[in-house]
mmCIF file of C-alpha atoms in Angstrom:
data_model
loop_
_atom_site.group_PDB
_atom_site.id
_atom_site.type_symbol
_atom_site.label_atom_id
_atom_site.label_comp_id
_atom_site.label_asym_id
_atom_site.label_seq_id
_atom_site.Cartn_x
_atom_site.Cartn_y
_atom_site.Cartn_z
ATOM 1 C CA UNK A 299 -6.001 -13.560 -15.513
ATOM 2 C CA UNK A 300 -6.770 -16.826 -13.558
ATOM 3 C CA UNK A 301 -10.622 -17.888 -12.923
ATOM 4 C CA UNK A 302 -11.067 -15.950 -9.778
ATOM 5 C CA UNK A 303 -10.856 -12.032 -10.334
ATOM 6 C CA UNK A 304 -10.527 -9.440 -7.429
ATOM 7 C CA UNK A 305 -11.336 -6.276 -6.744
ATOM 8 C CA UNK A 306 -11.121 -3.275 -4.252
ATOM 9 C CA UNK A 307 -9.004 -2.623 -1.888
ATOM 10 C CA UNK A 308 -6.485 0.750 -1.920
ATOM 11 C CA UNK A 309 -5.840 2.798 1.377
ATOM 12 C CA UNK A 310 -8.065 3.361 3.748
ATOM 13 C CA UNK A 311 -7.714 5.176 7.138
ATOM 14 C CA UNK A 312 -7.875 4.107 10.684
ATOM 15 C CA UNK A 313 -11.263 3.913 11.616
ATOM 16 C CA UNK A 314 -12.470 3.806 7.914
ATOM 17 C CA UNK A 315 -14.045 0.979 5.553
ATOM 18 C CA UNK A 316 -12.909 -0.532 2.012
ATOM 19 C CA UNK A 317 -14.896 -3.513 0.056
ATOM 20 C CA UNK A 318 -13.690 -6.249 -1.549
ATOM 21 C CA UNK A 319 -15.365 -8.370 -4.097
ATOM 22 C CA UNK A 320 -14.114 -11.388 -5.670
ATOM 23 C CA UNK A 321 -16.072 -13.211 -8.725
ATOM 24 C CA UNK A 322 -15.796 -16.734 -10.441
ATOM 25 C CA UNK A 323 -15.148 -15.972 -14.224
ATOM 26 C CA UNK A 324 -17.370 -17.948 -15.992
ATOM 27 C CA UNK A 325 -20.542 -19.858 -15.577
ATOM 28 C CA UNK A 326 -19.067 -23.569 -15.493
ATOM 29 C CA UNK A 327 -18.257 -23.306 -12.185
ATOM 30 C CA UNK A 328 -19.906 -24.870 -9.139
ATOM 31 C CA UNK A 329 -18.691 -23.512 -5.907
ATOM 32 C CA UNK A 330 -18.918 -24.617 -2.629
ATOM 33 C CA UNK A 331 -17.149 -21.832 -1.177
ATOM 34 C CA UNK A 332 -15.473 -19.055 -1.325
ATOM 35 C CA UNK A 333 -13.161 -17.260 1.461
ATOM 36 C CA UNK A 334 -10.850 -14.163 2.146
ATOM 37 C CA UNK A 335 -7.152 -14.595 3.279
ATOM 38 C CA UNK A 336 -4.712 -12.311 4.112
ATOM 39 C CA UNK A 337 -0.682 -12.300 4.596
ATOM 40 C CA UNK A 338 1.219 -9.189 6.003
ATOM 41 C CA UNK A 339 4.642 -8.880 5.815
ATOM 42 C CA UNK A 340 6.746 -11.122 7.497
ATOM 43 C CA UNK A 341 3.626 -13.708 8.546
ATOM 44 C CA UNK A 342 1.669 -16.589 7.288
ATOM 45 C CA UNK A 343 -1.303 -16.344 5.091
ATOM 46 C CA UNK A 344 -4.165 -16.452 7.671
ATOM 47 C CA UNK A 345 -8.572 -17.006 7.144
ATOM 48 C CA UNK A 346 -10.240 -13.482 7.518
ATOM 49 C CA UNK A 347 -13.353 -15.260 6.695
ATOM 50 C CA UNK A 348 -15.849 -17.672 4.573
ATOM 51 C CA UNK A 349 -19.032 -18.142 3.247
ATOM 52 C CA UNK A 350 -20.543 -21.514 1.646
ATOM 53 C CA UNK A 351 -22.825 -22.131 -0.857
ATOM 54 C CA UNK A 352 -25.244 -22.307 1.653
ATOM 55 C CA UNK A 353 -24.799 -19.113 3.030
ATOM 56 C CA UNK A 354 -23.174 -20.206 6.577
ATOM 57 C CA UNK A 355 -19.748 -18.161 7.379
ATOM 58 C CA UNK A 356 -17.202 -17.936 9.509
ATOM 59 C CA UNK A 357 -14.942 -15.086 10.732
ATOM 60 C CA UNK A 358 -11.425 -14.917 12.164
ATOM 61 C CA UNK A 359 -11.996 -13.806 15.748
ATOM 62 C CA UNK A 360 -9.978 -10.582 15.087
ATOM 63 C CA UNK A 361 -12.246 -9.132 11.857
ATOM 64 C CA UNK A 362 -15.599 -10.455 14.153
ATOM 65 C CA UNK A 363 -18.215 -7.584 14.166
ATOM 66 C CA UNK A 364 -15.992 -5.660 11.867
ATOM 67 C CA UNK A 365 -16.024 -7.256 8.294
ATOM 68 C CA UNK A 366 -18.582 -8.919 6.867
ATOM 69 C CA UNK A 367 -18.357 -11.668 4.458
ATOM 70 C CA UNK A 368 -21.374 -11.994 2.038
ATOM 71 C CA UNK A 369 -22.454 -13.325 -1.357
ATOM 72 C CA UNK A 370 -24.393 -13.869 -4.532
ATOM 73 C CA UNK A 371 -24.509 -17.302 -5.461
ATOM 74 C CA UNK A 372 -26.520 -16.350 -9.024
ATOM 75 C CA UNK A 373 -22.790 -14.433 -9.886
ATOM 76 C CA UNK A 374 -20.605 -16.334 -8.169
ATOM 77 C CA UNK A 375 -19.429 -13.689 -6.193
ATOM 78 C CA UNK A 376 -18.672 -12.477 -2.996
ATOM 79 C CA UNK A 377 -17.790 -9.188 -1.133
ATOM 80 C CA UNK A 378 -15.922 -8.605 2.357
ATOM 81 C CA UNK A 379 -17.289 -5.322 3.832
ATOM 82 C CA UNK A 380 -14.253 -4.231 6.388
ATOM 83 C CA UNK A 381 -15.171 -1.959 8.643
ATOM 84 C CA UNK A 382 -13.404 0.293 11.781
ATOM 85 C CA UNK A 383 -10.091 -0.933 9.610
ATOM 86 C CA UNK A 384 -6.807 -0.618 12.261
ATOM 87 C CA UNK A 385 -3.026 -0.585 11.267
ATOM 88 C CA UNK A 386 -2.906 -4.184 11.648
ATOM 89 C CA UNK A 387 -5.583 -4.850 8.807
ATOM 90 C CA UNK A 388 -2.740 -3.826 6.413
ATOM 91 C CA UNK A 389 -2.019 -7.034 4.588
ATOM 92 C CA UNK A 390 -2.286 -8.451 0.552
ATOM 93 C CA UNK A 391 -6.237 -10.278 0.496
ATOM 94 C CA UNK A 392 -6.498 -13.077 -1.341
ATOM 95 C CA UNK A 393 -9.746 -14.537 -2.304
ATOM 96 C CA UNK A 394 -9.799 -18.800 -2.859
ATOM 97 C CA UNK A 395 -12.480 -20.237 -4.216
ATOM 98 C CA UNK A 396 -13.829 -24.298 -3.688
ATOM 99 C CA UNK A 397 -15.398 -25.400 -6.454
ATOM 100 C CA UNK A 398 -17.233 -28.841 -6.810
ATOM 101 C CA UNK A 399 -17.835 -29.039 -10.513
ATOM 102 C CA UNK A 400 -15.363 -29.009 -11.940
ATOM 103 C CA UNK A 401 -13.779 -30.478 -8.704
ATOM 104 C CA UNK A 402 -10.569 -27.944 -8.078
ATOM 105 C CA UNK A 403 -9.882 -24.813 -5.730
ATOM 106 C CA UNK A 404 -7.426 -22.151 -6.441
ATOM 107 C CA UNK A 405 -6.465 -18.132 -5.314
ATOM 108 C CA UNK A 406 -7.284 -15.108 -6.716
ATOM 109 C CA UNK A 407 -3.769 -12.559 -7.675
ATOM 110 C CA UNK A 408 -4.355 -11.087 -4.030
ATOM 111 C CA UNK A 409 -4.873 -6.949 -3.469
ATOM 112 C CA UNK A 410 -3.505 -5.129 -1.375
ATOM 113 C CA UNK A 411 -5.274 -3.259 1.633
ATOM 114 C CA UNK A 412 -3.280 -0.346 3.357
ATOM 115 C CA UNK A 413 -4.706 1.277 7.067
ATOM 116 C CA UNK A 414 -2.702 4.355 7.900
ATOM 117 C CA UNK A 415 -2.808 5.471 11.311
#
């Protein structure tokens, strides 16, 4: 188990909602951000969204006013609400994490997020 550690995710159904949560093992870590990827089959690894230390995010324009990205910077952690999920949701999310001290970034093991129609 690497330093980032995900959770949530399963089957949801059209119209439906799953969380995510991904936390930062450890208190050694400073992070200066933390975001939520995604890669269906047969396409590149895309942003779904981000959130900084600082609290600012961003959102890929197809999850905007769906999910929503938020965070606890006490527990290094951060959840993606998804919301009025569609088909083309489906994809493995992977959480990656910046951190600043110590200076390195990395990906969480991914989990995988199934919309049936």
């Amino acid at each position: 188990q690497g330093w980032l550690v995900e959770s949530g995710g399963g089957l949801a159904q059209a119209g439906g909602s799953l969380r995510l949560s991904c936390a930062v093992s450890g208190s050694a870590f400073s992070i200066d951000a933390i975001g939520w990827y995604r890669q269906a089959p047969g396409k590149q690894r895309e942003l779904v969204a981000v959130i900084s230390s600082s609290g600012s995010t961003n959102y890929a324009d197809s999850v905007k006013g769906r999910f929503t990205i938020s965070g606890d910077n006490a527990k290094n952690t951060v959840w993606l609400q998804m919301n009025s999920l569609n088909a083309e949701d489906t994809a493995v999310y992977y959480c990656y994490a910046v951190s600043r001290d110590p200076p390195m970034d990395g990906w969480g093991q991914g989990t995988q997020v199934t919309v049936s129609s």
